[in-house]
Each structure stands twice: as C-alpha cells, then as structure tokens.
PDB file of N, CA and C in Angstrom:
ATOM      1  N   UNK L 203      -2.989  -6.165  -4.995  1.00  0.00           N
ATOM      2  CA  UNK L 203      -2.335  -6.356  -3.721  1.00  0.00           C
ATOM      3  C   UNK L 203      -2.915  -7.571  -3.010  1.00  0.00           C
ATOM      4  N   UNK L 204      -3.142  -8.783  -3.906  1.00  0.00           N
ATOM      5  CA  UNK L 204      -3.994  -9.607  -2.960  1.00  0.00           C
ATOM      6  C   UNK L 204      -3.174 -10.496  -2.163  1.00  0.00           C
ATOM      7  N   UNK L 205      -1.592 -10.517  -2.398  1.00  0.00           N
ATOM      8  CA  UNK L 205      -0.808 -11.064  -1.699  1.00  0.00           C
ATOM      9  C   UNK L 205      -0.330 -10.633  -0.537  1.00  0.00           C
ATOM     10  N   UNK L 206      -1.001  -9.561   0.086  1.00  0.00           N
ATOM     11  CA  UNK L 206      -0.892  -9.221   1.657  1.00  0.00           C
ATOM     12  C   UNK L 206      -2.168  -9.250   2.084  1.00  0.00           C
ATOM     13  N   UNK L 207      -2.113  -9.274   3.484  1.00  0.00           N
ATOM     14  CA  UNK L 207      -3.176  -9.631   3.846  1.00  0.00           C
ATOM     15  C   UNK L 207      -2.964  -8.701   5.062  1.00  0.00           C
ATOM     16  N   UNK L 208      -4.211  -8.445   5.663  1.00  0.00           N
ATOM     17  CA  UNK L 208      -4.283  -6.944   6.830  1.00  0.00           C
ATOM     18  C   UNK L 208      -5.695  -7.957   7.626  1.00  0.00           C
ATOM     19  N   UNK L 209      -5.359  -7.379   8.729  1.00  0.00           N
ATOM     20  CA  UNK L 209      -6.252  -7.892  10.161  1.00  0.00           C
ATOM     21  C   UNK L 209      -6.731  -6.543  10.708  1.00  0.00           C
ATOM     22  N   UNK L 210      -7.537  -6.586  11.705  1.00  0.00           N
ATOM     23  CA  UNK L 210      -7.944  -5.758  12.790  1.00  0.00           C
ATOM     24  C   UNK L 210      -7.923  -7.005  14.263  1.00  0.00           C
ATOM     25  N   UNK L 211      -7.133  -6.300  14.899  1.00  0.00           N
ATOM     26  CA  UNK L 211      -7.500  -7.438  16.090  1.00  0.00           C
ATOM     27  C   UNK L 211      -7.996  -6.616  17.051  1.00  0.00           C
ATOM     28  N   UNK L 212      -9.200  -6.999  17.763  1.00  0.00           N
ATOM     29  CA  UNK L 212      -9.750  -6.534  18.806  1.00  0.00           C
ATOM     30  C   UNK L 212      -9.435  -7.488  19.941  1.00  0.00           C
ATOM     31  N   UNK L 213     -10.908  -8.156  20.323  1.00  0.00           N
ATOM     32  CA  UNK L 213     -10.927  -9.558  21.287  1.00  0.00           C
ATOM     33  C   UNK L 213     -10.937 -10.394  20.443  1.00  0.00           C
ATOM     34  N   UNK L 214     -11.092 -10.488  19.277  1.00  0.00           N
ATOM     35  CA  UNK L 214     -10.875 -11.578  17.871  1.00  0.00           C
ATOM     36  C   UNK L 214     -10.103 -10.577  16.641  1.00  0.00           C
ATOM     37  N   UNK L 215      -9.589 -11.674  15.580  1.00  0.00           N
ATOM     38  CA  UNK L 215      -8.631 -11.586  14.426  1.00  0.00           C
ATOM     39  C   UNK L 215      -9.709 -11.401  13.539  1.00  0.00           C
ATOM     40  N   UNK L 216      -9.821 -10.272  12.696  1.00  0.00           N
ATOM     41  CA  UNK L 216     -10.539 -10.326  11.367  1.00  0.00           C
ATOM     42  C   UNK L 216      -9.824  -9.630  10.048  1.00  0.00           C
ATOM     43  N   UNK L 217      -9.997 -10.684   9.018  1.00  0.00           N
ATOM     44  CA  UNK L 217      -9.177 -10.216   7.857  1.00  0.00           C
ATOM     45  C   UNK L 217      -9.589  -8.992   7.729  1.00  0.00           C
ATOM     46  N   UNK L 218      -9.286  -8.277   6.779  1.00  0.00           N
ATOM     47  CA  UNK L 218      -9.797  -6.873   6.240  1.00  0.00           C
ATOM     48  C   UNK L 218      -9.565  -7.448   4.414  1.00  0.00           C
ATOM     49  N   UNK L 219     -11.070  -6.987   3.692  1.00  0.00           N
ATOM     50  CA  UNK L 219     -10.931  -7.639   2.470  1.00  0.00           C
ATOM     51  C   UNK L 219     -10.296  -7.246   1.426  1.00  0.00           C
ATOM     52  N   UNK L 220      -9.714  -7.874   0.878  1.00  0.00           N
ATOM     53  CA  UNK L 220      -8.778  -6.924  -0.330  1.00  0.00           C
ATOM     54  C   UNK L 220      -8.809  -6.159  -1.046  1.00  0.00           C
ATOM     55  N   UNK L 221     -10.058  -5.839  -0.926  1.00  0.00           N
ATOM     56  CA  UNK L 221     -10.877  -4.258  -1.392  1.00  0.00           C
ATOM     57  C   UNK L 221     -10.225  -3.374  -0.697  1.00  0.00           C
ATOM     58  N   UNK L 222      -9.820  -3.214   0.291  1.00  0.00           N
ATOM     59  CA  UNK L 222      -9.598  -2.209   1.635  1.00  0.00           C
ATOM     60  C   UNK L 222      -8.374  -0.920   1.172  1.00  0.00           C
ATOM     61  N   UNK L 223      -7.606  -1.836   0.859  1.00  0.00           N
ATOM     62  CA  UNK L 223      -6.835  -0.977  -0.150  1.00  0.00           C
ATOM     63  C   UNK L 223      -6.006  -0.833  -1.404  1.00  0.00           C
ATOM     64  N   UNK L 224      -6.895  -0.639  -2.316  1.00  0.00           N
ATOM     65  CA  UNK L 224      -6.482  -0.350  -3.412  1.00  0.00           C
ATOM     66  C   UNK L 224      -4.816   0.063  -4.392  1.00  0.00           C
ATOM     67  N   UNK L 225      -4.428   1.156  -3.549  1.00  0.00           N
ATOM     68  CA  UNK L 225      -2.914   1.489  -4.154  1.00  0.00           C
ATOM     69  C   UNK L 225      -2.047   1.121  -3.064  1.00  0.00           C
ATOM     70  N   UNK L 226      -1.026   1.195  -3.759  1.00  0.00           N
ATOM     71  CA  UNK L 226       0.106   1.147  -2.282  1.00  0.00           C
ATOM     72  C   UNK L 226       0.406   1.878  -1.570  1.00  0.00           C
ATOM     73  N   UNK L 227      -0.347   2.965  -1.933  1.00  0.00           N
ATOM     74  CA  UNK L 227       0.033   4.295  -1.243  1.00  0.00           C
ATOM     75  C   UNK L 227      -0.451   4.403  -0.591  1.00  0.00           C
ATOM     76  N   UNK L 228      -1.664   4.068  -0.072  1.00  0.00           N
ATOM     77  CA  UNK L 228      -2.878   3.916   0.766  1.00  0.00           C
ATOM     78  C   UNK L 228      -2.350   3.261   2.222  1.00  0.00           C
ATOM     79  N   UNK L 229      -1.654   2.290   1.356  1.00  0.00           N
ATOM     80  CA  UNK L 229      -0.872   1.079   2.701  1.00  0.00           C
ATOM     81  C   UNK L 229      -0.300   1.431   3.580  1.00  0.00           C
ATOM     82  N   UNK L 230       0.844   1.802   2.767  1.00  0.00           N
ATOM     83  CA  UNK L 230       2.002   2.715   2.951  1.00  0.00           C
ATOM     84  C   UNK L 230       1.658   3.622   4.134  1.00  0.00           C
ATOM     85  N   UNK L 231       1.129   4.749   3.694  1.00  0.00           N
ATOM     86  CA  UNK L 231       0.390   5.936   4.511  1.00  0.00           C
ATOM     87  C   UNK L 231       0.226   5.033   5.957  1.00  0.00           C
ATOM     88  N   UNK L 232      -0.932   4.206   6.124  1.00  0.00           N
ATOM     89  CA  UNK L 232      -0.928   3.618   7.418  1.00  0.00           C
ATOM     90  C   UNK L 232      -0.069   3.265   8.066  1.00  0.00           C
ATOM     91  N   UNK L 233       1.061   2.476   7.529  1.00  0.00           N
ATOM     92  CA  UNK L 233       1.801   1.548   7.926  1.00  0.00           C
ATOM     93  C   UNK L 233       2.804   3.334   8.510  1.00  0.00           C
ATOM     94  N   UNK L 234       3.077   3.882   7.840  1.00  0.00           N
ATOM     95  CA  UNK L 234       3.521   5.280   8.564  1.00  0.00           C
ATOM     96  C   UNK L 234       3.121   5.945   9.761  1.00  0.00           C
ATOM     97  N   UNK L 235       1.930   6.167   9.419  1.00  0.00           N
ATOM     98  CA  UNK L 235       1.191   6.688  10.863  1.00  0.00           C
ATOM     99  C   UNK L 235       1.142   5.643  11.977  1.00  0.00           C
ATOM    100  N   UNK L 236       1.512   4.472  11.903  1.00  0.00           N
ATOM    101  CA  UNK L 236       1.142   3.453  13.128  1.00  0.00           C
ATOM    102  C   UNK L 236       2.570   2.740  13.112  1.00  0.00           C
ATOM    103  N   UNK L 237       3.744   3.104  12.200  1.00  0.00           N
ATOM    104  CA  UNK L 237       5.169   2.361  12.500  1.00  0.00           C
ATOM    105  C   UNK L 237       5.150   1.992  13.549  1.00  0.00           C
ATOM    106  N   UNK L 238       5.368   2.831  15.358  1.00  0.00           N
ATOM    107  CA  UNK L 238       5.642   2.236  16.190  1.00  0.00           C
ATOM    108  C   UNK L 238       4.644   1.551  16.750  1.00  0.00           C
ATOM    109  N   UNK L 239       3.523   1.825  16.421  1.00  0.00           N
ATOM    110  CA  UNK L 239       2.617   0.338  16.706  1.00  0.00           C
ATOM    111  C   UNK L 239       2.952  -0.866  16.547  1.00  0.00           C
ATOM    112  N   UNK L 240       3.116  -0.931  15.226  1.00  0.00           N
ATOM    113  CA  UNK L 240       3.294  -2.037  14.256  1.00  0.00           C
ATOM    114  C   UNK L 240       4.324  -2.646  14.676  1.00  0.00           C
ATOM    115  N   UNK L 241       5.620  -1.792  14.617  1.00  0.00           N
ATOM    116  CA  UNK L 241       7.488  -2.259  14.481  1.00  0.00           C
ATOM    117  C   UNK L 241       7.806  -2.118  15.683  1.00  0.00           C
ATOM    118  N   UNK L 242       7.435  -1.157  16.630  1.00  0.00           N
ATOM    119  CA  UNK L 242       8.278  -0.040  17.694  1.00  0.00           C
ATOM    120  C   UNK L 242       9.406   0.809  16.870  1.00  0.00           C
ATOM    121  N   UNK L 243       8.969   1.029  15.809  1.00  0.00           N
ATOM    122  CA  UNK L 243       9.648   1.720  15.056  1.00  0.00           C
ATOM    123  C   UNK L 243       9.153   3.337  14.973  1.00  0.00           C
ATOM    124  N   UNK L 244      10.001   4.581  15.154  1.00  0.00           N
ATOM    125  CA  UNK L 244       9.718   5.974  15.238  1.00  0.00           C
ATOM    126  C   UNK L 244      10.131   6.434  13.722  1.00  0.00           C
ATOM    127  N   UNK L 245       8.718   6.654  13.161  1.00  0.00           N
ATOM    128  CA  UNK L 245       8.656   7.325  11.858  1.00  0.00           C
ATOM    129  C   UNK L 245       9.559   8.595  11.803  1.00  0.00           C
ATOM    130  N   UNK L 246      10.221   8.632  10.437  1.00  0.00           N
ATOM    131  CA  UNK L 246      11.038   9.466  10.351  1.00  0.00           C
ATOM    132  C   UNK L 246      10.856  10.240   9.203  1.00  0.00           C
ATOM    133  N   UNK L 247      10.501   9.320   7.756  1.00  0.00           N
ATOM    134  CA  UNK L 247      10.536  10.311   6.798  1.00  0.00           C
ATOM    135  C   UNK L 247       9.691   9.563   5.734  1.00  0.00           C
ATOM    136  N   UNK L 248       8.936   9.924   4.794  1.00  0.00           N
ATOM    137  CA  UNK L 248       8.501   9.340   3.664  1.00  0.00           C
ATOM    138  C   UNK L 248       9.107   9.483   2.184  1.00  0.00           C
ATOM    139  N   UNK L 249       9.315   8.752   1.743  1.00  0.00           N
ATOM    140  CA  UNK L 249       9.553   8.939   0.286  1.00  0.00           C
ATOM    141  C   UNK L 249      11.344   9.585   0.325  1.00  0.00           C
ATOM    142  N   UNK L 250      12.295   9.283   1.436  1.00  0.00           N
ATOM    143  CA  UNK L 250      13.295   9.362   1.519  1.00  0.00           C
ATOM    144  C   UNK L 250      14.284   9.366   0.234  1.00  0.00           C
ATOM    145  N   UNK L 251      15.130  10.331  -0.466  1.00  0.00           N
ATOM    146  CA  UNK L 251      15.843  10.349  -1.385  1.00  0.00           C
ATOM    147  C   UNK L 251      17.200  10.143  -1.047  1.00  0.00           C
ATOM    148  N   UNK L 252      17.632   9.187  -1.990  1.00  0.00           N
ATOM    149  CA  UNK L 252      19.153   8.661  -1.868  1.00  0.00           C
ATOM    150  C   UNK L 252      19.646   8.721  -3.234  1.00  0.00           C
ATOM    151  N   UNK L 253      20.756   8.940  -3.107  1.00  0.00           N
ATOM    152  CA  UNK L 253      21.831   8.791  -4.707  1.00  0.00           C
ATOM    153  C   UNK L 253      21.022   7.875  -6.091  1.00  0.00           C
ATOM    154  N   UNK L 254      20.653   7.128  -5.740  1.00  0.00           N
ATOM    155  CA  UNK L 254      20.679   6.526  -6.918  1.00  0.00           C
ATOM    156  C   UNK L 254      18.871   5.674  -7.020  1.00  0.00           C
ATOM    157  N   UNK L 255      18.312   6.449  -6.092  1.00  0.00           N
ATOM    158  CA  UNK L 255      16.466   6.359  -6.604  1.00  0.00           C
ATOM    159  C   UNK L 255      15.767   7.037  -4.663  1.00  0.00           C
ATOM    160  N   UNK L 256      15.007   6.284  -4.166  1.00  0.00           N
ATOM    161  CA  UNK L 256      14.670   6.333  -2.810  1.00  0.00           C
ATOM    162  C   UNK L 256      14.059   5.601  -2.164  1.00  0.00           C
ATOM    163  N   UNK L 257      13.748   5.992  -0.845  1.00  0.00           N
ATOM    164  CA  UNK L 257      13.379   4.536  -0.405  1.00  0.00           C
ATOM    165  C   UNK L 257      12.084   5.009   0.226  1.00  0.00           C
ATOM    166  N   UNK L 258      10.993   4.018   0.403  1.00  0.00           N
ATOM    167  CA  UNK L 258       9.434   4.546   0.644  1.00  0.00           C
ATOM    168  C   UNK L 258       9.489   4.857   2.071  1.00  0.00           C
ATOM    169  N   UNK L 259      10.134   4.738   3.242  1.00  0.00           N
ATOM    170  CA  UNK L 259       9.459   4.999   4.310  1.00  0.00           C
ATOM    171  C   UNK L 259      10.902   4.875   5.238  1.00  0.00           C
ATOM    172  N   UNK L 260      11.150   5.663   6.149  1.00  0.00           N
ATOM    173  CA  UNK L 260      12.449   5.853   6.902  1.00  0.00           C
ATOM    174  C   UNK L 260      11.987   5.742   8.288  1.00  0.00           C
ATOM    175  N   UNK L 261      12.398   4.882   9.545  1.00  0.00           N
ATOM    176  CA  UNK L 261      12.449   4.835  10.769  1.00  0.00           C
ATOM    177  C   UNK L 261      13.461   4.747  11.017  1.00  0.00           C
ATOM    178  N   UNK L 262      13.214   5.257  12.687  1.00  0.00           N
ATOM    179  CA  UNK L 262      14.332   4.373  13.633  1.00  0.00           C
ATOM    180  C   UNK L 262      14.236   3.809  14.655  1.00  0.00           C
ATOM    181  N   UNK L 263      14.702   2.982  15.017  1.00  0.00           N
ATOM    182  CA  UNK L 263      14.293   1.509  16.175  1.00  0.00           C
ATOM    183  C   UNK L 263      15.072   2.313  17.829  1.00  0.00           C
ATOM    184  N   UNK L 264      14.527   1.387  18.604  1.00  0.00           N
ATOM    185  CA  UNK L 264      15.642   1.878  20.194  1.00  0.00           C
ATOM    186  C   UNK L 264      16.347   1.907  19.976  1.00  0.00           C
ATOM    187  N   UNK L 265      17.626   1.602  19.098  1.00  0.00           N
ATOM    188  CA  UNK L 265      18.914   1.462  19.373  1.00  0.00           C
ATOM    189  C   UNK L 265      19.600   2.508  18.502  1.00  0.00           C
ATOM    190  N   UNK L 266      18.873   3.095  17.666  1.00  0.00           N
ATOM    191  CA  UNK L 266      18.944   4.487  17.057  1.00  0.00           C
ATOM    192  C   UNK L 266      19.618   4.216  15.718  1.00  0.00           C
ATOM    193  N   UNK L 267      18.979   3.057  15.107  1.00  0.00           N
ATOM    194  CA  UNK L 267      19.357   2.456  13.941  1.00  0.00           C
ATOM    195  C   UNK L 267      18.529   2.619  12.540  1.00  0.00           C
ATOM    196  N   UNK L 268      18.765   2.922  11.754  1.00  0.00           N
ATOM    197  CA  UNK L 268      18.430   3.410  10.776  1.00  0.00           C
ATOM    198  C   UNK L 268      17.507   1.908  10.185  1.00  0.00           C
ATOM    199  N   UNK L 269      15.947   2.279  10.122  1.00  0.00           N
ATOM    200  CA  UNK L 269      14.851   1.019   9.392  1.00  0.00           C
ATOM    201  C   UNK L 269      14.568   1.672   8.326  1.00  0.00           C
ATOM    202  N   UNK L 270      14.534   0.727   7.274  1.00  0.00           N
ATOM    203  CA  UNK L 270      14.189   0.840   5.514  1.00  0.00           C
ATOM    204  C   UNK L 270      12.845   0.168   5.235  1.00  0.00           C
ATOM    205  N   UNK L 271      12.266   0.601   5.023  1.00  0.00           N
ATOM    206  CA  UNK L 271      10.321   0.120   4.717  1.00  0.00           C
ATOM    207  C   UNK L 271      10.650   0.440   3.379  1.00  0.00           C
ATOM    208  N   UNK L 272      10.395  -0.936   2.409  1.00  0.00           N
ATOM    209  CA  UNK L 272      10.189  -0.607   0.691  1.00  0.00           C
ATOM    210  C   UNK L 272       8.774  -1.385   0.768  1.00  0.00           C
TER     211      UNK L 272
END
C-alpha cells in the first residue's frame, strides 16, 4: 500500500509510515469509523452486496445520496 499516503494533523502535518497499515482492511475499517470526518459522509454499511459482486463501504452525503467507497 505504499501508494497512499495517511497524515495525522494536529498544529502540524505528519506522515504516518507505511508500516501503519498493512492490509486494506485495516484502512478501510478507519476510513469507516471516521467517514463523516473525513467526507461528511454518514456511514451506512460495509461490505455492501449487489447483483453482480459488492462494494467495500456504503454512505450517504446531505443530500441523501447514495456514496460508493471501493
């Protein structure tokens, strides 16, 4: 995963090293618990199943619109 890159911002920007997380699932998971941090997006569902495979992470925005996190 060394092609993303993750911060902590306090009163300064600091990378977080690419050790930090290992699987994607790890990511994932965060990026869930803190959607509307992150997006202003209201977590809805994980690992969402649709017809023809699924999709990793389901929100929805103010306007009550359906967000797709792969």
């Amino acid at each position: 995963m060394g092609d993303i890159n993750l911060f902590v911002i306090n009163e300064k920007v600091t990378q977080l090293s690419p050790s930090s997380f290992q699987l994607e699932r790890e990511l994932q998971i965060l990026i869930e618990k803190n959607m509307h941090t992150f997006f202003g997006v209201t977590f809805l569902q994980s690992e969402f199943s649709i017809p023809n495979g699924r999709i990793d992470s389901l929100g929805i925005d103010e306007n009550n619109c359906p967000v797709i996190f792969e």
